[in-house]
Amino acid sequence: MPALKGATAPIYFGSFIVTPQVFHTTPLTFALVNLKPILPGHVLVSPRRVVPRVTDLTPAETSDLFLTVRRVGRMVERVYGATSLNIAIQDGAHAGQSVPHVHAHIIPRKAADLDHAGGMDAIYDLLDGDEGDLGKAFKNAVSTEEGDQSIEVGNGSTANSGRRSRFPVVDNDARKPRDEEDMRTEAEMLAREMENEPLD
Amino acid sequence: MPALKGATAPIYFGSFIVTPQVFHTTPLTFALVNLKPILPGHVLVSPRRVVPRVTDLTPAETSDLFLTVRRVGRMVERVYGATSLNIAIQDGAHAGQSVPHVHAHIIPRKAADLDHAGGMDAIYDLLDGDEGDLGKAFKNAVSTEEGDQSIEVGNGSTANSGRRSRFPVVDNDARKPRDEEDMRTEAEMLAREMENEPLD
């Protein structure tokens, strides 16, 4: 079930269907909430077309992607009471990309928000550690579901098919990954907030 | 003296004149080589207009900035024999921005390129450490020059006016910041390479 009203076709992030996590779409771009946000409001923006590298994007896709990054970034900064944003793209495997589908991380920041984790710059350790490893997080979600005899096969829904999370907790700070319902609730809230966000 | 043929007006990065470092311009965007590159080919792309935040950009500036990031990224990846790129924007002071002028870092990456520094993810420690602190690097350049009795005042050139570097070496790996001539030489090379780079 899509979080976004009017969404029809499933939306893919790499090989994963992420429709319930998606809170904003344009003809060329979509924005989704994160399975394991590093900080509140940590979201991703991707092209609709599944391509691994920024250079694989057309100029129209490039413009649309970053106009969406700008607009979504402004929205999450407002909604989560932040004052700055980290925007980061791991463009290729040797830059740390774990899902071979272009995606910009947008992470709202505020003063002293990572003092407990080692200070402002800890964001990058988190982004490149287990917390930021989207491939691992998605694969864990899938394999956990696949190992569960109660999984509904062939329901055409998502890779993470919506029960309470049994993801392994791999974070040092014991932060829990969210289940589909948590993500859908946040995505619905952010979809409403996007309606209030000026177009330019 | 500009590295880029045909450049006329001085180009500002924050309050610093960086004309000799600039290797590419569009009507709205410029790209410059870095005073203290974290890895070979680490360059910056900024809007011509000095504004601190991505949201301060117009949609036209946003599109042009990231079309330039895509094209410059492809060029430096080719020229420096890399296989991936880190693209990062510290959008605001609480995200680690040290010069209040929008700038995207583009850092070419290849397998095992940071094994000596702790592995792939060390890029972020470097970006947020002294090595990536553009504000500090530029201010050191200026204050060092100002403390030098031989400085030529009022010659209308740059903040870093072109003699052998006397920057304090603050890096653990003793990597030296470059002087203006080194940067101009690289900028001239990259300006030629940009002429070979497809527009789309």
Short mmCIF file of C-alpha atoms in Angstrom, two decimals:
data_model
loop_
_atom_site.label_atom_id
_atom_site.label_comp_id
_atom_site.label_asym_id
_atom_site.label_seq_id
_atom_site.Cartn_x
_atom_site.Cartn_y
_atom_site.Cartn_z
CA MET A 1 0.00 0.00 0.00
CA PRO A 2 1.50 3.33 -0.97
CA ALA A 3 1.95 6.06 1.64
CA LEU A 4 1.53 8.60 -1.10
CA LYS A 5 -2.00 9.16 -2.37
CA GLY A 6 -2.38 8.51 -6.05
CA ALA A 7 0.76 6.39 -6.33
CA THR A 8 0.08 3.44 -8.61
CA ALA A 9 3.06 1.51 -9.95
CA PRO A 10 5.50 0.11 -7.38
CA ILE A 11 8.59 2.23 -6.82
CA TYR A 12 11.97 0.53 -6.83
CA PHE A 13 15.07 1.43 -4.87
CA GLY A 14 17.65 -0.85 -6.48
CA SER A 15 15.96 -4.24 -6.52
CA PHE A 16 13.75 -3.40 -3.52
CA ILE A 17 10.15 -2.21 -3.69
CA VAL A 18 9.91 0.79 -1.36
CA THR A 19 6.46 2.15 -2.21
CA PRO A 20 5.30 2.48 1.46
CA GLN A 21 8.40 4.54 2.30
CA VAL A 22 7.94 7.03 -0.52
CA PHE A 23 6.58 10.47 0.46
CA HIS A 24 7.18 12.47 -2.70
CA THR A 25 7.42 11.80 -6.41
CA THR A 26 7.98 13.78 -9.55
CA PRO A 27 7.94 12.26 -13.03
CA LEU A 28 11.69 11.55 -12.75
CA THR A 29 12.47 11.46 -9.02
CA PHE A 30 11.20 10.09 -5.71
CA ALA A 31 11.97 10.69 -2.03
CA LEU A 32 11.73 8.04 0.67
CA VAL A 33 12.10 7.73 4.41
CA ASN A 34 14.97 5.62 5.63
CA LEU A 35 14.93 2.16 7.17
CA LYS A 36 17.59 3.20 9.66
CA PRO A 37 17.78 6.98 9.88
CA ILE A 38 21.05 8.28 11.30
CA LEU A 39 19.24 11.30 12.71
CA PRO A 40 15.54 12.27 12.69
CA GLY A 41 14.47 13.29 9.21
CA HIS A 42 17.28 11.44 7.40
CA VAL A 43 15.72 10.75 3.99
CA LEU A 44 16.88 9.69 0.52
CA VAL A 45 16.19 11.14 -2.92
CA SER A 46 16.60 8.93 -6.01
CA PRO A 47 15.87 8.98 -9.72
CA ARG A 48 12.87 6.84 -10.75
CA ARG A 49 15.11 5.08 -13.26
CA VAL A 50 17.36 2.51 -11.58
CA VAL A 51 20.88 3.50 -12.63
CA PRO A 52 24.00 3.26 -10.46
CA ARG A 53 25.94 6.42 -11.28
CA VAL A 54 25.24 10.16 -11.49
CA THR A 55 26.79 10.19 -14.95
CA ASP A 56 24.14 7.66 -16.04
CA LEU A 57 21.45 10.27 -15.43
CA THR A 58 20.19 12.42 -18.25
CA PRO A 59 20.54 16.18 -17.76
CA ALA A 60 16.77 16.35 -17.16
CA GLU A 61 17.01 13.65 -14.48
CA THR A 62 19.99 15.41 -12.90
CA SER A 63 18.16 18.74 -12.67
CA ASP A 64 15.01 17.17 -11.35
CA LEU A 65 16.89 15.07 -8.77
CA PHE A 66 18.66 18.07 -7.27
CA LEU A 67 15.69 20.43 -7.45
CA THR A 68 13.94 17.72 -5.42
CA VAL A 69 16.91 17.46 -3.03
CA ARG A 70 16.70 21.23 -2.48
CA ARG A 71 12.97 21.23 -1.89
CA VAL A 72 12.87 18.09 0.27
CA GLY A 73 15.88 19.33 2.24
CA ARG A 74 14.13 22.60 3.03
CA MET A 75 11.05 20.66 4.13
CA VAL A 76 12.84 18.21 6.47
CA GLU A 77 14.93 21.02 7.97
CA ARG A 78 11.70 22.83 8.85
CA VAL A 79 9.74 19.78 10.02
CA TYR A 80 12.53 18.38 12.18
CA GLY A 81 13.57 21.76 13.62
CA ALA A 82 17.06 21.62 12.15
CA THR A 83 19.40 24.42 11.12
CA SER A 84 21.68 22.73 8.55
CA LEU A 85 21.77 19.72 6.22
CA ASN A 86 24.35 17.15 5.24
CA ILE A 87 23.83 16.17 1.61
CA ALA A 88 25.95 13.23 0.44
CA ILE A 89 26.12 10.91 -2.54
CA GLN A 90 28.26 7.79 -2.58
CA ASP A 91 28.59 7.62 -6.34
CA GLY A 92 29.94 4.14 -7.02
CA ALA A 93 31.07 1.16 -4.96
CA HIS A 94 34.52 2.57 -4.22
CA ALA A 95 32.85 5.61 -2.66
CA GLY A 96 30.86 3.41 -0.28
CA GLN A 97 27.67 2.94 -2.31
CA SER A 98 25.88 -0.22 -1.14
CA VAL A 99 22.72 -0.14 -3.29
CA PRO A 100 23.60 0.40 -6.99
CA HIS A 101 20.93 3.05 -7.54
CA VAL A 102 21.82 6.75 -7.38
CA HIS A 103 20.65 8.23 -4.05
CA ALA A 104 21.32 11.46 -2.21
CA HIS A 105 21.29 11.27 1.57
CA ILE A 106 19.70 14.33 3.20
CA ILE A 107 20.39 14.54 6.93
CA PRO A 108 18.98 17.43 9.01
CA ARG A 109 21.51 18.81 11.49
CA LYS A 110 21.32 21.06 14.50
CA ALA A 111 23.73 22.27 17.17
CA ALA A 112 25.13 19.53 19.40
CA ASP A 113 22.96 16.85 17.75
CA LEU A 114 25.76 14.30 17.73
CA ASP A 115 27.54 15.23 20.95
CA HIS A 116 26.56 11.84 22.35
CA ALA A 117 28.17 10.09 19.37
CA GLY A 118 31.45 11.98 19.28
CA GLY A 119 30.51 15.39 17.89
CA MET A 120 29.46 17.05 14.64
CA ASP A 121 31.68 14.96 12.40
CA ALA A 122 30.38 11.63 13.71
CA ILE A 123 27.74 11.89 10.99
CA TYR A 124 30.20 10.45 8.50
CA ASP A 125 31.19 7.51 10.68
CA LEU A 126 27.50 6.77 11.06
CA LEU A 127 26.86 7.18 7.34
CA ASP A 128 29.60 4.74 6.48
CA GLY A 129 29.01 2.33 9.35
CA ASP A 130 26.26 -0.21 9.74
CA GLU A 131 23.81 2.60 10.39
CA GLY A 132 24.22 3.99 6.91
CA ASP A 133 24.60 0.72 5.06
CA LEU A 134 21.38 0.67 3.07
CA GLY A 135 22.28 -2.50 1.24
CA LYS A 136 22.83 -4.39 4.47
CA ALA A 137 19.71 -2.96 6.06
CA PHE A 138 17.52 -3.88 3.09
CA LYS A 139 19.07 -7.32 2.74
CA ASN A 140 18.57 -7.98 6.46
CA ALA A 141 14.96 -6.94 6.09
CA VAL A 142 14.46 -9.35 3.22
CA SER A 143 16.31 -12.29 4.71
CA THR A 144 14.52 -11.90 8.02
CA GLU A 145 11.22 -11.94 6.22
CA GLU A 146 12.23 -14.88 4.09
CA GLY A 147 13.18 -16.85 7.18
CA ASP A 148 9.77 -16.26 8.67
CA GLN A 149 7.25 -19.01 7.91
CA SER A 150 4.41 -16.54 8.19
CA ILE A 151 5.62 -14.51 5.24
CA GLU A 152 2.99 -13.88 2.62
CA VAL A 153 4.45 -14.87 -0.71
CA GLY A 154 3.22 -13.39 -3.93
CA ASN A 155 1.18 -10.59 -2.39
CA GLY A 156 2.91 -8.13 -4.64
CA SER A 157 3.78 -5.82 -1.79
CA THR A 158 7.21 -4.88 -0.56
CA ALA A 159 10.55 -6.36 0.29
CA ASN A 160 9.83 -5.51 3.92
CA SER A 161 6.30 -6.76 4.11
CA GLY A 162 5.04 -4.97 7.15
CA ARG A 163 5.18 -6.85 10.43
CA ARG A 164 6.92 -5.80 13.63
CA SER A 165 10.62 -5.59 13.09
CA ARG A 166 12.86 -8.54 13.75
CA PHE A 167 15.87 -6.84 12.20
CA PRO A 168 19.07 -7.63 13.99
CA VAL A 169 20.06 -4.66 16.12
CA VAL A 170 23.56 -3.89 14.96
CA ASP A 171 23.94 -0.33 16.20
CA ASN A 172 26.21 0.43 19.10
CA ASP A 173 23.61 2.79 20.49
CA ALA A 174 20.86 0.16 20.15
CA ARG A 175 18.83 2.38 17.86
CA LYS A 176 16.14 0.25 16.31
CA PRO A 177 15.42 0.05 12.61
CA ARG A 178 11.79 0.80 11.92
CA ASP A 179 9.11 -1.49 10.58
CA GLU A 180 7.02 -0.71 7.55
CA GLU A 181 4.18 0.81 9.55
CA ASP A 182 6.49 3.30 11.29
CA MET A 183 7.95 4.27 7.94
CA ARG A 184 4.55 4.56 6.28
CA THR A 185 3.32 6.83 9.09
CA GLU A 186 6.33 9.11 8.72
CA ALA A 187 6.02 9.04 4.92
CA GLU A 188 2.35 10.07 5.13
CA MET A 189 3.26 12.95 7.45
CA LEU A 190 6.06 14.11 5.14
CA ALA A 191 3.80 13.78 2.09
CA ARG A 192 1.40 16.25 3.76
CA GLU A 193 4.29 18.57 4.62
CA MET A 194 5.49 18.54 1.00
CA GLU A 195 2.11 19.95 0.01
CA ASN A 196 2.93 23.03 2.13
CA GLU A 197 6.39 23.44 0.64
CA PRO A 198 6.75 26.22 -1.95
CA LEU A 199 7.53 24.91 -5.42
CA ASP A 200 10.57 27.19 -5.84
CA MET B 1 45.91 36.00 -13.41
CA PRO B 2 43.14 33.62 -14.30
CA ALA B 3 43.93 29.98 -15.13
CA LEU B 4 40.90 29.98 -17.37
CA LYS B 5 41.27 31.71 -20.73
CA GLY B 6 38.77 34.48 -21.22
CA ALA B 7 37.99 34.90 -17.53
CA THR B 8 37.64 38.57 -16.72
CA ALA B 9 36.01 39.52 -13.43
CA PRO B 10 37.50 38.03 -10.25
CA ILE B 11 35.70 34.97 -8.94
CA TYR B 12 34.84 34.82 -5.26
CA PHE B 13 34.63 31.79 -3.01
CA GLY B 14 33.08 33.31 0.10
CA SER B 15 35.20 36.40 0.73
CA PHE B 16 38.25 34.95 -1.04
CA ILE B 17 39.28 35.63 -4.61
CA VAL B 18 40.03 32.26 -6.19
CA THR B 19 40.38 33.18 -9.86
CA PRO B 20 43.69 31.28 -10.39
CA GLN B 21 42.14 28.10 -8.99
CA VAL B 22 39.10 28.16 -11.28
CA PHE B 23 39.11 25.72 -14.21
CA HIS B 24 35.52 25.91 -15.41
CA THR B 25 32.73 28.44 -15.41
CA THR B 26 29.17 28.64 -16.62
CA PRO B 27 27.03 31.77 -16.33
CA LEU B 28 25.84 30.60 -12.88
CA THR B 29 28.49 28.17 -11.61
CA PHE B 30 32.25 27.73 -11.29
CA ALA B 31 34.58 24.86 -10.44
CA LEU B 32 37.91 25.24 -8.66
CA VAL B 33 40.86 23.13 -7.58
CA ASN B 34 41.36 22.76 -3.87
CA LEU B 35 43.99 24.33 -1.63
CA LYS B 36 44.35 21.07 0.28
CA PRO B 37 42.94 18.19 -1.74
CA ILE B 38 42.06 15.14 0.34
CA LEU B 39 42.80 12.92 -2.65
CA PRO B 40 44.07 13.72 -6.16
CA GLY B 41 41.36 15.46 -8.16
CA HIS B 42 39.38 16.69 -5.14
CA VAL B 43 37.65 19.78 -6.53
CA LEU B 44 34.81 22.10 -5.54
CA VAL B 45 31.80 23.36 -7.48
CA SER B 46 30.04 26.56 -6.35
CA PRO B 47 27.40 28.98 -7.56
CA ARG B 48 28.77 32.29 -8.86
CA ARG B 49 26.48 34.11 -6.46
CA VAL B 50 27.83 34.03 -2.90
CA VAL B 51 25.00 32.53 -0.84
CA PRO B 52 25.39 30.19 2.12
CA ARG B 53 22.61 27.66 1.69
CA VAL B 54 21.27 25.42 -1.09
CA THR B 55 17.79 26.79 -0.42
CA ASP B 56 19.14 30.29 -1.21
CA LEU B 57 19.81 29.16 -4.79
CA THR B 58 17.25 29.79 -7.50
CA PRO B 59 15.98 26.71 -9.34
CA ALA B 60 18.10 27.75 -12.33
CA GLU B 61 21.21 28.01 -10.14
CA THR B 62 20.42 24.64 -8.54
CA SER B 63 20.09 22.89 -11.90
CA ASP B 64 23.20 24.49 -13.28
CA LEU B 65 25.24 23.71 -10.15
CA PHE B 66 24.44 20.00 -10.26
CA LEU B 67 24.69 19.64 -14.02
CA THR B 68 28.18 21.06 -13.51
CA VAL B 69 28.85 18.66 -10.62
CA ARG B 70 27.87 15.76 -12.89
CA ARG B 71 30.03 16.90 -15.77
CA VAL B 72 33.05 17.91 -13.68
CA GLY B 73 32.75 14.67 -11.69
CA ARG B 74 32.88 12.62 -14.86
CA MET B 75 35.93 14.58 -16.00
CA VAL B 76 37.96 14.23 -12.78
CA GLU B 77 37.07 10.54 -12.52
CA ARG B 78 38.51 10.04 -16.00
CA VAL B 79 41.56 12.29 -15.60
CA TYR B 80 42.57 10.90 -12.20
CA GLY B 81 41.89 7.27 -13.14
CA ALA B 82 39.19 6.82 -10.50
CA THR B 83 36.17 4.49 -10.43
CA SER B 84 33.80 6.28 -8.05
CA LEU B 85 33.11 9.72 -6.59
CA ASN B 86 32.18 11.07 -3.20
CA ILE B 87 29.93 14.10 -3.61
CA ALA B 88 29.21 16.01 -0.41
CA ILE B 89 27.69 19.32 0.62
CA GLN B 90 27.93 20.69 4.14
CA ASP B 91 24.86 22.88 3.89
CA GLY B 92 25.11 25.19 6.88
CA ALA B 93 27.42 25.63 9.87
CA HIS B 94 25.90 22.81 11.91
CA ALA B 95 26.66 20.43 9.05
CA GLY B 96 30.34 21.40 9.14
CA GLN B 97 30.36 24.20 6.55
CA SER B 98 33.37 26.45 7.13
CA VAL B 99 33.06 28.93 4.23
CA PRO B 100 29.50 30.34 4.03
CA HIS B 101 29.22 29.87 0.27
CA VAL B 102 27.46 26.80 -1.17
CA HIS B 103 30.04 24.29 -2.41
CA ALA B 104 29.90 20.66 -3.47
CA HIS B 105 33.01 18.60 -2.79
CA ILE B 106 33.80 16.12 -5.57
CA ILE B 107 36.38 13.52 -4.54
CA PRO B 108 37.52 10.84 -7.03
CA ARG B 109 37.78 7.40 -5.43
CA LYS B 110 39.37 4.13 -6.41
CA ALA B 111 39.90 0.73 -4.76
CA ALA B 112 42.15 0.82 -1.70
CA ASP B 113 42.90 4.55 -2.13
CA LEU B 114 42.65 5.24 1.59
CA ASP B 115 44.01 1.99 2.97
CA HIS B 116 46.94 3.97 4.40
CA ALA B 117 44.53 6.29 6.23
CA GLY B 118 42.22 3.69 7.73
CA GLY B 119 40.16 2.47 4.78
CA MET B 120 37.39 3.62 2.44
CA ASP B 121 35.44 5.52 5.07
CA ALA B 122 38.39 7.62 6.20
CA ILE B 123 37.34 10.08 3.50
CA TYR B 124 34.81 11.57 5.90
CA ASP B 125 37.25 11.97 8.74
CA LEU B 126 39.53 13.75 6.31
CA LEU B 127 36.70 15.89 4.96
CA ASP B 128 35.76 17.03 8.43
CA GLY B 129 39.26 17.27 9.83
CA ASP B 130 41.82 19.96 9.21
CA GLU B 131 42.35 18.57 5.74
CA GLY B 132 38.83 19.46 4.66
CA ASP B 133 38.50 22.71 6.57
CA LEU B 134 38.40 25.18 3.72
CA GLY B 135 37.80 28.13 6.00
CA LYS B 136 40.88 27.39 8.05
CA ALA B 137 42.98 26.67 4.98
CA PHE B 138 41.99 29.93 3.31
CA LYS B 139 42.39 31.95 6.48
CA ASN B 140 45.83 30.44 7.06
CA ALA B 141 46.75 31.35 3.51
CA VAL B 142 45.68 34.94 4.06
CA SER B 143 47.16 35.39 7.51
CA THR B 144 50.45 33.87 6.44
CA GLU B 145 50.62 36.27 3.53
CA GLU B 146 49.63 39.20 5.72
CA GLY B 147 52.37 38.39 8.16
CA ASP B 148 54.89 38.46 5.35
CA GLN B 149 56.55 41.85 4.87
CA SER B 150 57.08 41.13 1.21
CA ILE B 151 53.37 40.92 0.49
CA GLU B 152 52.26 43.06 -2.39
CA VAL B 153 49.31 45.07 -1.25
CA GLY B 154 46.76 46.38 -3.68
CA ASN B 155 47.87 44.34 -6.66
CA GLY B 156 44.32 43.20 -7.15
CA SER B 157 45.32 39.56 -7.27
CA THR B 158 44.32 36.84 -4.89
CA ALA B 159 44.05 36.02 -1.22
CA ASN B 160 46.92 33.57 -1.68
CA SER B 161 49.22 35.68 -3.73
CA GLY B 162 51.47 33.09 -5.22
CA ARG B 163 54.71 32.42 -3.40
CA ARG B 164 55.99 29.14 -2.02
CA SER B 165 53.75 27.90 0.70
CA ARG B 166 54.46 28.63 4.33
CA PHE B 167 51.18 27.19 5.52
CA PRO B 168 51.44 25.40 8.81
CA VAL B 169 51.49 21.68 8.14
CA VAL B 170 48.67 20.37 10.27
CA ASP B 171 48.04 17.04 8.58
CA ASN B 172 49.03 13.85 10.29
CA ASP B 173 50.37 12.55 7.02
CA ALA B 174 52.33 15.76 6.42
CA ARG B 175 50.57 16.36 3.12
CA LYS B 176 51.45 19.86 1.98
CA PRO B 177 48.93 22.46 0.91
CA ARG B 178 49.74 23.79 -2.55
CA ASP B 179 50.81 27.23 -3.57
CA GLU B 180 49.04 29.30 -6.17
CA GLU B 181 51.32 28.18 -9.00
CA ASP B 182 50.64 24.50 -8.33
CA MET B 183 46.95 25.18 -8.28
CA ARG B 184 47.05 27.29 -11.43
CA THR B 185 48.92 24.55 -13.28
CA GLU B 186 46.34 21.96 -12.28
CA ALA B 187 43.49 24.35 -13.09
CA GLU B 188 44.92 24.96 -16.58
CA MET B 189 45.19 21.20 -17.17
CA LEU B 190 41.62 20.62 -15.99
CA ALA B 191 40.35 23.53 -18.09
CA ARG B 192 41.78 21.78 -21.17
CA GLU B 193 40.23 18.48 -20.09
CA MET B 194 36.82 20.13 -19.69
CA GLU B 195 36.99 21.07 -23.37
CA ASN B 196 37.07 17.33 -24.17
CA GLU B 197 34.16 16.49 -21.90
CA PRO B 198 30.82 15.91 -23.64
CA LEU B 199 28.22 18.53 -22.80
CA ASP B 200 25.59 16.00 -21.78
#
